[in-house]
Tab-separated table of C-alpha atoms in Angstrom:
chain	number	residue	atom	x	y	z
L	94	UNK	CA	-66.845	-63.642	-30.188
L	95	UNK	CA	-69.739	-65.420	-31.839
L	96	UNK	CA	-69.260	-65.370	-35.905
L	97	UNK	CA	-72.652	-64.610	-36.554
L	98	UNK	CA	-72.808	-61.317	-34.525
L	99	UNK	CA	-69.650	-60.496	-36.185
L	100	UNK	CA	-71.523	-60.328	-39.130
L	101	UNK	CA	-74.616	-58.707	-37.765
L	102	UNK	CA	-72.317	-55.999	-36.335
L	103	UNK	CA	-71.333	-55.452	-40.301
L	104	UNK	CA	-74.844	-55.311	-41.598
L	105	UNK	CA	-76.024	-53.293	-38.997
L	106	UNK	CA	-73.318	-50.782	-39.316
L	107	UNK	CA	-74.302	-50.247	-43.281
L	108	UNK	CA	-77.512	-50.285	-42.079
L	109	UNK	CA	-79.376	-47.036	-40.008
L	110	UNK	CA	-79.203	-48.468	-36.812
L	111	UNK	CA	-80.182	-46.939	-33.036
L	112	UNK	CA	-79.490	-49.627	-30.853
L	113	UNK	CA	-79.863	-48.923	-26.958
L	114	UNK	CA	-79.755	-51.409	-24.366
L	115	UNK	CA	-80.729	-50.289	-21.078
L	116	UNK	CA	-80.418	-51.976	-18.069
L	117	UNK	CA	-82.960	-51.385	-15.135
L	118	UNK	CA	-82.415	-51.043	-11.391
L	119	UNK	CA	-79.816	-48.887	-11.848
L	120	UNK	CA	-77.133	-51.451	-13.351
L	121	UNK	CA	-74.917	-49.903	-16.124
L	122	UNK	CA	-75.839	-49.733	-19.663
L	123	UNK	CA	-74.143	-52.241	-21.985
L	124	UNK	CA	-74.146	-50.312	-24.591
L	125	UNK	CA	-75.774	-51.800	-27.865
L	126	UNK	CA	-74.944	-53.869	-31.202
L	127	UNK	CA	-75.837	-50.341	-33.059
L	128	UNK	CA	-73.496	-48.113	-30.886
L	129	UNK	CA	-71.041	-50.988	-30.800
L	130	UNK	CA	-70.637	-51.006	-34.736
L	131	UNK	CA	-70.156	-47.450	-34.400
L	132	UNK	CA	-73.068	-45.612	-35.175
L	133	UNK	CA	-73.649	-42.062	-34.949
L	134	UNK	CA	-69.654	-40.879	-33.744
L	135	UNK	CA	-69.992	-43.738	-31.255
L	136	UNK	CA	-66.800	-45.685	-30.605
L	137	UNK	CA	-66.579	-48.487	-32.863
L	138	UNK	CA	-66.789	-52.269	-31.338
L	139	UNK	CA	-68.173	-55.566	-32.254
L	140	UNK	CA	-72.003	-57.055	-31.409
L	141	UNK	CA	-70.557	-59.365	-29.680
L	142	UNK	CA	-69.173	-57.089	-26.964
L	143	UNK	CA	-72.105	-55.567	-26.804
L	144	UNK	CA	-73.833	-58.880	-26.170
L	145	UNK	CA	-71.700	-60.139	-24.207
L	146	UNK	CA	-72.067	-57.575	-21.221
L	147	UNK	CA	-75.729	-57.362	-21.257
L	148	UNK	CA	-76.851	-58.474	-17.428
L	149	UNK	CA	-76.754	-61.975	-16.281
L	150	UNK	CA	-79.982	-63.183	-16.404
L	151	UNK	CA	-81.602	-59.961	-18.556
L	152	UNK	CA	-83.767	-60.970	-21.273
L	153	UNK	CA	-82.263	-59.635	-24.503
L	154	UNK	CA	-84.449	-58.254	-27.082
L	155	UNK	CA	-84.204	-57.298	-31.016
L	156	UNK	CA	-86.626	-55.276	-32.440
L	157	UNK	CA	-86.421	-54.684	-36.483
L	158	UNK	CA	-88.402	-51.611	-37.433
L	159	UNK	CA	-90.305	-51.563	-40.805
L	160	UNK	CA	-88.650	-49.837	-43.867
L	161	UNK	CA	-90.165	-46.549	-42.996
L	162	UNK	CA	-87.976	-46.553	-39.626
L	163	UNK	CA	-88.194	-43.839	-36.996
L	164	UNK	CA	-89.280	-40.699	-36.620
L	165	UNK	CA	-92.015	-40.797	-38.564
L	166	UNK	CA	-94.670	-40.376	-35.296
L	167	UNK	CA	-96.392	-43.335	-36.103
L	168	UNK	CA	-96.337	-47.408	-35.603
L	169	UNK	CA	-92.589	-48.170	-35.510
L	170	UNK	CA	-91.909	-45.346	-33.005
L	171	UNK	CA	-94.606	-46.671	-30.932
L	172	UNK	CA	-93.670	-49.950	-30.795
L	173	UNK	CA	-90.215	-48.516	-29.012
L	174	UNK	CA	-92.032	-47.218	-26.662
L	175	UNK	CA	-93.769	-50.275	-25.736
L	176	UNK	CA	-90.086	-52.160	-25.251
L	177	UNK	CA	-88.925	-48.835	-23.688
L	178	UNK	CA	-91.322	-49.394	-21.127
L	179	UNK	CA	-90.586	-52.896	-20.926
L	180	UNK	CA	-86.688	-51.880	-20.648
L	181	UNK	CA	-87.941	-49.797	-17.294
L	182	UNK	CA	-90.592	-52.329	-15.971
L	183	UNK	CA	-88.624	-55.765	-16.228
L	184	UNK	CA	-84.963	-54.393	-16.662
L	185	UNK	CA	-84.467	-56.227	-20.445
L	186	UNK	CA	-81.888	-55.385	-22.725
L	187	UNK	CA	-82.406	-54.263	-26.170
L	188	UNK	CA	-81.607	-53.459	-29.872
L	189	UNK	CA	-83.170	-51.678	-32.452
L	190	UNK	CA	-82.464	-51.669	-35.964
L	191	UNK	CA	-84.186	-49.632	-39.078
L	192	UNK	CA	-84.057	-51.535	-42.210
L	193	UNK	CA	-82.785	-49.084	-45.170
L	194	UNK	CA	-85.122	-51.649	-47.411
L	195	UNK	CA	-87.442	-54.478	-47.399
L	196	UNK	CA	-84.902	-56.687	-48.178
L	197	UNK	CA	-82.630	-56.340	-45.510
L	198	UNK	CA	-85.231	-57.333	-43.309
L	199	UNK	CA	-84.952	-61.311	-43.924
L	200	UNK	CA	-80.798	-60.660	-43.567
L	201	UNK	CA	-81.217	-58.772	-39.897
L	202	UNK	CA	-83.973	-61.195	-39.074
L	203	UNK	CA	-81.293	-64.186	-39.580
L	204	UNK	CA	-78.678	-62.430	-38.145
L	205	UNK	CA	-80.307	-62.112	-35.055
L	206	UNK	CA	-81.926	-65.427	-34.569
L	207	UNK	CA	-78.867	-67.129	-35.353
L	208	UNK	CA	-76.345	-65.521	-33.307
L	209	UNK	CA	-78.670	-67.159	-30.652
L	210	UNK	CA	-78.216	-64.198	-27.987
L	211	UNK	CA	-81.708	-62.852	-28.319
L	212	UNK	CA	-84.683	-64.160	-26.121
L	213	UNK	CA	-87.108	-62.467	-28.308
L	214	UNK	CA	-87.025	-60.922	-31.952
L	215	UNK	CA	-90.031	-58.256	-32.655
L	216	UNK	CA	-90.581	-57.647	-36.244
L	217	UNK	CA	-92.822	-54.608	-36.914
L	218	UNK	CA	-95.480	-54.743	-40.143
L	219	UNK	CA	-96.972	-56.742	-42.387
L	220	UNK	CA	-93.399	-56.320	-44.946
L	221	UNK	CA	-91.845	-58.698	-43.275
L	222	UNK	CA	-93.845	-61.467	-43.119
L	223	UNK	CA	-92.662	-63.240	-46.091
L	224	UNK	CA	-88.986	-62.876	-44.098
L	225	UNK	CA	-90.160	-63.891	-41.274
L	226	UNK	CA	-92.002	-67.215	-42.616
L	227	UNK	CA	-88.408	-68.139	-43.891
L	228	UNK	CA	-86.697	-67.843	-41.041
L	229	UNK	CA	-88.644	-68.655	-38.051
L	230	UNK	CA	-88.998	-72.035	-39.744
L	231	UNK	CA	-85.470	-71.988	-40.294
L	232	UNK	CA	-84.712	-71.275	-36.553
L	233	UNK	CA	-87.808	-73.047	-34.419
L	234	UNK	CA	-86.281	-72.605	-31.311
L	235	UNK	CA	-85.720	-69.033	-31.988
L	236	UNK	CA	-89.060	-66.982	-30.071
L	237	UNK	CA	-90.464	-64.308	-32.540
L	238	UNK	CA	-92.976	-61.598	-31.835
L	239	UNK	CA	-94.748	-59.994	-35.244
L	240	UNK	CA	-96.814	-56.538	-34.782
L	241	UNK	CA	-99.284	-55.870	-36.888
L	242	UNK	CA	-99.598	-58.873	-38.861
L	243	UNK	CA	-100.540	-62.654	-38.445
L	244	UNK	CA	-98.443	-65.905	-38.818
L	245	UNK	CA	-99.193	-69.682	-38.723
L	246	UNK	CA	-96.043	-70.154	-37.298
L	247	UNK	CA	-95.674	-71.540	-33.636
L	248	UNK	CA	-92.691	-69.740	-32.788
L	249	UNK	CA	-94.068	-66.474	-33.784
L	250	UNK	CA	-96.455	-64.586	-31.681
L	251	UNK	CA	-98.464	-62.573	-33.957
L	252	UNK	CA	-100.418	-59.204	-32.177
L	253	UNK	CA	-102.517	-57.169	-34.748
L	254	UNK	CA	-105.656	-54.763	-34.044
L	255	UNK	CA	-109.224	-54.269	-35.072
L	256	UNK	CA	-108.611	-51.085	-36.629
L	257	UNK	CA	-111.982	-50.725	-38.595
L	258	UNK	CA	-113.137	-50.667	-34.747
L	259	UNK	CA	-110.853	-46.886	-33.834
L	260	UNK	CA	-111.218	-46.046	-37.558
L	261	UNK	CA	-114.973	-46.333	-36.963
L	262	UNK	CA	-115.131	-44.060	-34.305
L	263	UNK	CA	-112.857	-41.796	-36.569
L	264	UNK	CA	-115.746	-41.742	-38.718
L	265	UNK	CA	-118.299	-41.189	-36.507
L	266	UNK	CA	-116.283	-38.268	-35.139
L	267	UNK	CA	-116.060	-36.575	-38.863
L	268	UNK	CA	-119.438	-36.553	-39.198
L	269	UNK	CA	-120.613	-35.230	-35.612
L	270	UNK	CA	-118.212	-32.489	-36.142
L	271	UNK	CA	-118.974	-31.678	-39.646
L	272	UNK	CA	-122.892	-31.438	-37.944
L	273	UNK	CA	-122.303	-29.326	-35.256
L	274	UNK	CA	-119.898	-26.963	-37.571
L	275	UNK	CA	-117.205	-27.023	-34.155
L	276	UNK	CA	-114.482	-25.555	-36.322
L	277	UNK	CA	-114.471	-22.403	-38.946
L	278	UNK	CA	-112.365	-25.178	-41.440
L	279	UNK	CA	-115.809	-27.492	-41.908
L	280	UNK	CA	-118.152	-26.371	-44.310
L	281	UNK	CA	-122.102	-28.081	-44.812
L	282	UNK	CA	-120.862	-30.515	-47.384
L	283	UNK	CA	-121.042	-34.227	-47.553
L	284	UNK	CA	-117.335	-35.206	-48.614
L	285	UNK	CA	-114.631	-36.214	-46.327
L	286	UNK	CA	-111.657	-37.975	-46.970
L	287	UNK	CA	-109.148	-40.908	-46.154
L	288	UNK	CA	-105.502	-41.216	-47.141
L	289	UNK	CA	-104.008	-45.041	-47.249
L	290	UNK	CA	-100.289	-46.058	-47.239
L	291	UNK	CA	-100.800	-48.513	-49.495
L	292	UNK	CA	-103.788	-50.924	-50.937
L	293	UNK	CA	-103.816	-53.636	-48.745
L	294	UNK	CA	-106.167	-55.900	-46.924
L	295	UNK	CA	-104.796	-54.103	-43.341
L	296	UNK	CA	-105.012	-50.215	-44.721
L	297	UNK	CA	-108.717	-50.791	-45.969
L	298	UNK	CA	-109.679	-52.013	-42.606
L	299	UNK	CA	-108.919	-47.857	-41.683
L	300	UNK	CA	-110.697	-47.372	-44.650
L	301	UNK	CA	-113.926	-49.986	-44.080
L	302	UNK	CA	-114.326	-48.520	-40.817
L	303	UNK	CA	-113.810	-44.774	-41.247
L	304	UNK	CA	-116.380	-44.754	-44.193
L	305	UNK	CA	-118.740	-46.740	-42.198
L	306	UNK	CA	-118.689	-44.458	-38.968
L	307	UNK	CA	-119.349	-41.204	-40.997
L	308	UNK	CA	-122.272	-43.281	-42.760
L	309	UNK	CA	-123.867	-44.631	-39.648
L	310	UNK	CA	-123.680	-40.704	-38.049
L	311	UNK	CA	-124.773	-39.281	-41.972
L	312	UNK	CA	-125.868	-42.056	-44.437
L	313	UNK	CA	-125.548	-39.867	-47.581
L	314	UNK	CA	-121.259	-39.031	-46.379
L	315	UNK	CA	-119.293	-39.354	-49.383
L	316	UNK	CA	-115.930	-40.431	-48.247
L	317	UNK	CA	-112.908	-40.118	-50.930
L	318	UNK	CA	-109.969	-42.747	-50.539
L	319	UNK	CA	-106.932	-43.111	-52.586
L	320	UNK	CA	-102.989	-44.485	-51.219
L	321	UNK	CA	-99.508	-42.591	-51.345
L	322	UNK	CA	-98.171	-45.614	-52.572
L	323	UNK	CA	-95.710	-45.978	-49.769
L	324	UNK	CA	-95.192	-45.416	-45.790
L	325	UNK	CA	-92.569	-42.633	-46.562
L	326	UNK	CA	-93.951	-40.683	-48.943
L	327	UNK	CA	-95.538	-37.092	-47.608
L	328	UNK	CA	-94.986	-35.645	-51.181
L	329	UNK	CA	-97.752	-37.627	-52.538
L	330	UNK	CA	-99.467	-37.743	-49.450
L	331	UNK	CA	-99.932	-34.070	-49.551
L	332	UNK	CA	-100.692	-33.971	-53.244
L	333	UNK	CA	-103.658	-36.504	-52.502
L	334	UNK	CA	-105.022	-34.210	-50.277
L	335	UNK	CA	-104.741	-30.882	-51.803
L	336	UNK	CA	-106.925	-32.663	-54.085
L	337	UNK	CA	-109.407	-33.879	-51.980
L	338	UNK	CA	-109.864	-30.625	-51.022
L	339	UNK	CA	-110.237	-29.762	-54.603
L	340	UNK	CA	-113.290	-32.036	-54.287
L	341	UNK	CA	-114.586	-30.430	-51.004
L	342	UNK	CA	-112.948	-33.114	-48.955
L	343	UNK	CA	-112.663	-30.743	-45.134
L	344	UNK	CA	-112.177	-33.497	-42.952
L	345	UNK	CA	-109.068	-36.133	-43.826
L	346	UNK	CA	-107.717	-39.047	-41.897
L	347	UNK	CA	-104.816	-40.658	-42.796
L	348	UNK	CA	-103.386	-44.281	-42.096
L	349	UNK	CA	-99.972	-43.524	-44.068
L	350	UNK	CA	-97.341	-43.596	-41.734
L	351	UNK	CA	-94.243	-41.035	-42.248
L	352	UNK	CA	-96.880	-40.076	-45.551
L	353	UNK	CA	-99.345	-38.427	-43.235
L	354	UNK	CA	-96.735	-35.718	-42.780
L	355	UNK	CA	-97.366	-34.465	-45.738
L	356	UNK	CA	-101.533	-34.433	-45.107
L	357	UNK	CA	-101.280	-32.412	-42.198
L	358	UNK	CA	-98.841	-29.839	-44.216
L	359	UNK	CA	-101.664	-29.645	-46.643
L	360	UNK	CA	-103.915	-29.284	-43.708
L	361	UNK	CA	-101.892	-26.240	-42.259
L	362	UNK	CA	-101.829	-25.014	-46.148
L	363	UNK	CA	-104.998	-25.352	-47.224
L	364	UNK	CA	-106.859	-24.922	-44.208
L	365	UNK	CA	-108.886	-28.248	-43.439
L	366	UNK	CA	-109.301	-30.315	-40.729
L	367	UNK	CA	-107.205	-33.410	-40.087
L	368	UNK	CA	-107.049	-36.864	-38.221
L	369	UNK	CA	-103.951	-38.309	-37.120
L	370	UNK	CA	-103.356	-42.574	-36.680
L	371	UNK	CA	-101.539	-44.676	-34.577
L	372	UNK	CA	-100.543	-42.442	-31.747
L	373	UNK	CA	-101.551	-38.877	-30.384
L	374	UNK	CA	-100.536	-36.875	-33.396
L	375	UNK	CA	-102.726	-34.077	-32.163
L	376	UNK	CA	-99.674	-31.641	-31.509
L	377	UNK	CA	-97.964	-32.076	-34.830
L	378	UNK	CA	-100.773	-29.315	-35.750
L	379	UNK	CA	-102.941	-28.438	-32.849
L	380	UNK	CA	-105.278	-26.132	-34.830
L	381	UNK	CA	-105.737	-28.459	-37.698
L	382	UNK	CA	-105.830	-32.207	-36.069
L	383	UNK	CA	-108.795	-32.399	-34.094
L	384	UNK	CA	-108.613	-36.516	-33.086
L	385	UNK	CA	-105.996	-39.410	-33.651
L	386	UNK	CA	-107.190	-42.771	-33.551
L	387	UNK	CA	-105.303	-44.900	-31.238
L	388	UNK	CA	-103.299	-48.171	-32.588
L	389	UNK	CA	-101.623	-49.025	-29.194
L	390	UNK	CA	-98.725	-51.289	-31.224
L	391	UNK	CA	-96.764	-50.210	-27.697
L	392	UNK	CA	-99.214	-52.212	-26.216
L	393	UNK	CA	-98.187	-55.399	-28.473
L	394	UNK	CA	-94.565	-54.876	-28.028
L	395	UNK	CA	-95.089	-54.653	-24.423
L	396	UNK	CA	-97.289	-57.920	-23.956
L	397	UNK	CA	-94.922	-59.737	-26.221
L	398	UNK	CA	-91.493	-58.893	-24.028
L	399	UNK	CA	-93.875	-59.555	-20.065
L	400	UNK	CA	-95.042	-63.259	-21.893
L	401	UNK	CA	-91.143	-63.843	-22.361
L	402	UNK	CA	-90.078	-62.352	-19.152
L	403	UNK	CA	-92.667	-64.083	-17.199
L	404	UNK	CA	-92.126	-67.257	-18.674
L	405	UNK	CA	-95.679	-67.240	-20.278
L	406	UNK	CA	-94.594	-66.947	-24.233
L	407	UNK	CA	-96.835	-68.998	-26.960
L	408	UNK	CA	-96.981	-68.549	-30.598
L	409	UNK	CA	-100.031	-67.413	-31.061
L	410	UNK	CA	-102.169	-64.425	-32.948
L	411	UNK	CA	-103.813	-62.271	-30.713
L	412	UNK	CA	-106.565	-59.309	-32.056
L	413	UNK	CA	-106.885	-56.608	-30.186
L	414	UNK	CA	-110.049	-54.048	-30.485
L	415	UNK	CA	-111.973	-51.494	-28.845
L	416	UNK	CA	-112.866	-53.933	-26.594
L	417	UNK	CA	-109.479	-54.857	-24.699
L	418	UNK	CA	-107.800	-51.417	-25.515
L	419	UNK	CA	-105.829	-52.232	-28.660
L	420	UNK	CA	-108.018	-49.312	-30.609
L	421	UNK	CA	-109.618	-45.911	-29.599
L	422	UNK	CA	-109.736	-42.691	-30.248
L	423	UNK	CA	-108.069	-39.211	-28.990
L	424	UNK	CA	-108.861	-35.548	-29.012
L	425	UNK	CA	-106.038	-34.585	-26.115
L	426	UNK	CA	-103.603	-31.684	-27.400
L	427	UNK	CA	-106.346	-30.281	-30.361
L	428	UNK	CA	-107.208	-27.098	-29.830
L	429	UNK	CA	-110.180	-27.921	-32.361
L	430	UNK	CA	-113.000	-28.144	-29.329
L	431	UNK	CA	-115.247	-31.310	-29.588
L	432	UNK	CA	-117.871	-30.552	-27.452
L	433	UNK	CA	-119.100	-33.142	-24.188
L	434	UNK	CA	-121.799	-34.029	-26.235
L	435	UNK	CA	-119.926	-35.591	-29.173
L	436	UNK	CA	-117.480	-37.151	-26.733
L	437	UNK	CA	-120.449	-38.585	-24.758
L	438	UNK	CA	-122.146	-40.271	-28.776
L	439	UNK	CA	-118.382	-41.567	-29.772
L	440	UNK	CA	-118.654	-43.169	-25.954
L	441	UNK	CA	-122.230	-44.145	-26.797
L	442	UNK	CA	-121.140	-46.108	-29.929
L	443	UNK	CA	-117.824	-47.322	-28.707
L	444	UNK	CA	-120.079	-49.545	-26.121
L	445	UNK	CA	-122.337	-50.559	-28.702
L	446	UNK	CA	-119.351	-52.047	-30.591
L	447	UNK	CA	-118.245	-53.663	-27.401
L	448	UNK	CA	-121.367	-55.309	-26.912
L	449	UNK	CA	-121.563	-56.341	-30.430
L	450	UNK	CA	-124.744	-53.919	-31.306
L	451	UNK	CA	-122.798	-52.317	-34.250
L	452	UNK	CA	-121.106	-54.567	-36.736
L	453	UNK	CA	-117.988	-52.867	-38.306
L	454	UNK	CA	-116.764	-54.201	-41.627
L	455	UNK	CA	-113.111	-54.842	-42.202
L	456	UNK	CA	-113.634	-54.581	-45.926
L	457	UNK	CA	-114.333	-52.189	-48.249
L	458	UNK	CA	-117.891	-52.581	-50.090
């Protein structure tokens, strides 16, 4: 067996790991590096078993979650899905490992690339960039996909999304609903709010275009934004918006991860209206979440694994908005009713932004 997956077999095993490899067309699952290092009651084993019966010929695929791992309903469980369907689609192989911290990140990343069995490595977020600068460059031959976030790098193939382009429509959605008065939870005030993982350049994109859909529907929208600090932090989440509401905040979106939990709990507490991110979060809390903008990261992780698979794979960064389906918005599974009308303006504007009549900022002002 290969040294290096020796080791990654250790690290992975003190790490929280779900590995799965599948195997399409009905061949027999491998088994993966995760289950092989004996995760979860599984029988213990080494990586290297598990690598070594993957299909001849099967592209094999690592995918290293962000720190906030799985679970949470949001980007890193979407991204599976997107190599889940790729699993089904092309018949790849796959593991899947959940950092317990940022710094672990850089060690699975090396791991992986230099045990040399994986076609492609997907790192999720923009906390492992600084890892993944290191070492791609260390491992050039090595093909790297990186969700949400960009690199220079020409063995990296960077996807990230417009998101001031679905948080915009977000926006515009607050306000139409907070005008027609579709729900008992809105009241006729002029505050909404928005609740950031942390304060960086990608969060305030959310932010940038959430506050500048409610403005174009109502110029005079006062739109309160403040950060949990963290992707896994609902505590503070929730605190946040209990006191939004305080400040007569009935409409919040959040772009927080696993710390949005913890908005809609204040939602279901305190009786406001909420807006989920990344995927349909809509039946978390049927009666509170009226919308979730879309952030199809499954999308990314999807494109990524087809460009290796089909022998098409360049390092490049790809954008993806409103206007190629990376962004949009969802009300499927509320039972808040948006009415035809407001479906057909968020339509309205979502064209406009297509055809470049609306300009959405990606900062804040």
């Amino acid at each position: 067996m290969k040294k290096t997956m020796k080791k990654l077999a250790a690290f992975m095993a003190a790490a929280s790991v779900a590995g799965t490899a599948i195997m399409g067309c009905g061949s027999a699952s491998a088994g993966s590096a995760g289950q092989k290092a004996g995760q979860s009651g599984q029988e213990s084993g080494t990586a290297g078993e598990a690598a070594g019966e993957t299909a001849e010929g099967a592209v094999h695929v690592g995918i290293i979650f962000t720190e906030a791992g799985l679970g949470g309903n949001s980007f890193n469980d979407l991204a599976l899905e997107g190599v889940k369907k790729a699993a089904k689609d092309f018949g790849i192989t796959y593991d899947e490992v959940e950092p317990k911290s940022v710094s672990d990140e850089e060690i699975i990343q090396d791991e992986m690339a230099s045990s040399g069995d994986y076609d492609l490595i997907i790192c999720v977020g923009a906390e492992q960039v600084d890892a993944l600068t290191n070492v791609a460059a260390t491992y050039p031959e090595q093909r790297f996909a990186l969700l949400d976030a960009d690199s220079d790098l020409s063995n990296v193939a960077s996807y990230s999304c417009k998101e001031q382009e679905g948080a915009f429509l977000a926006g515009a959605l607050a306000a139409l609903a907070k005008q027609e008065a579709i729900d008992s939870k809105l009241g006729d005030g002029r505050t909404i709010g928005f609740i950031g993982g942390v304060d960086n350049p990608l969060i305030n994109r959310f932010a940038a275009g959430y506050q500048a859909g409610a403005r174009y529907i109502e110029p005079e929208m006062n739109v309160l934004i403040d950060y949990a600090g963290g992707f896994n932090d609902p505590t503070t989440a929730k605190t946040i918006a209990n006191t939004f509401v305080e400040k007569g905040a009935d409409v919040i979106f959040h772009a927080a991860g696993a710390s949005g939990m913890g908005m809609f709990q204040a939602a279901e507490e305190k009786g406001f209206v909420a807006i989920g991110v990344n995927l349909n979060q809509n039946s978390i809390a049927p009666d509170y979440i009226m919308a979730s903008m879309l952030k199809k990261l499954d999308s990314c992780a999807y494109h990524a694994i087809a460009s290796v698979v089909e022998g098409t794979y360049t390092g490049e960064n790809q954008m993806l908005g409103l206007s190629d389906g990376g962004v949009d918005v969802t009300v499927e599974n509320s039972n808040i009713k948006v009415t035809d009308d407001m479906l057909a303006q968020l339509e309205e504007l979502k064209q406009k932004v297509i055809a470049g009549e609306i300009e959405i900022p990606s900062e804040l002002n």
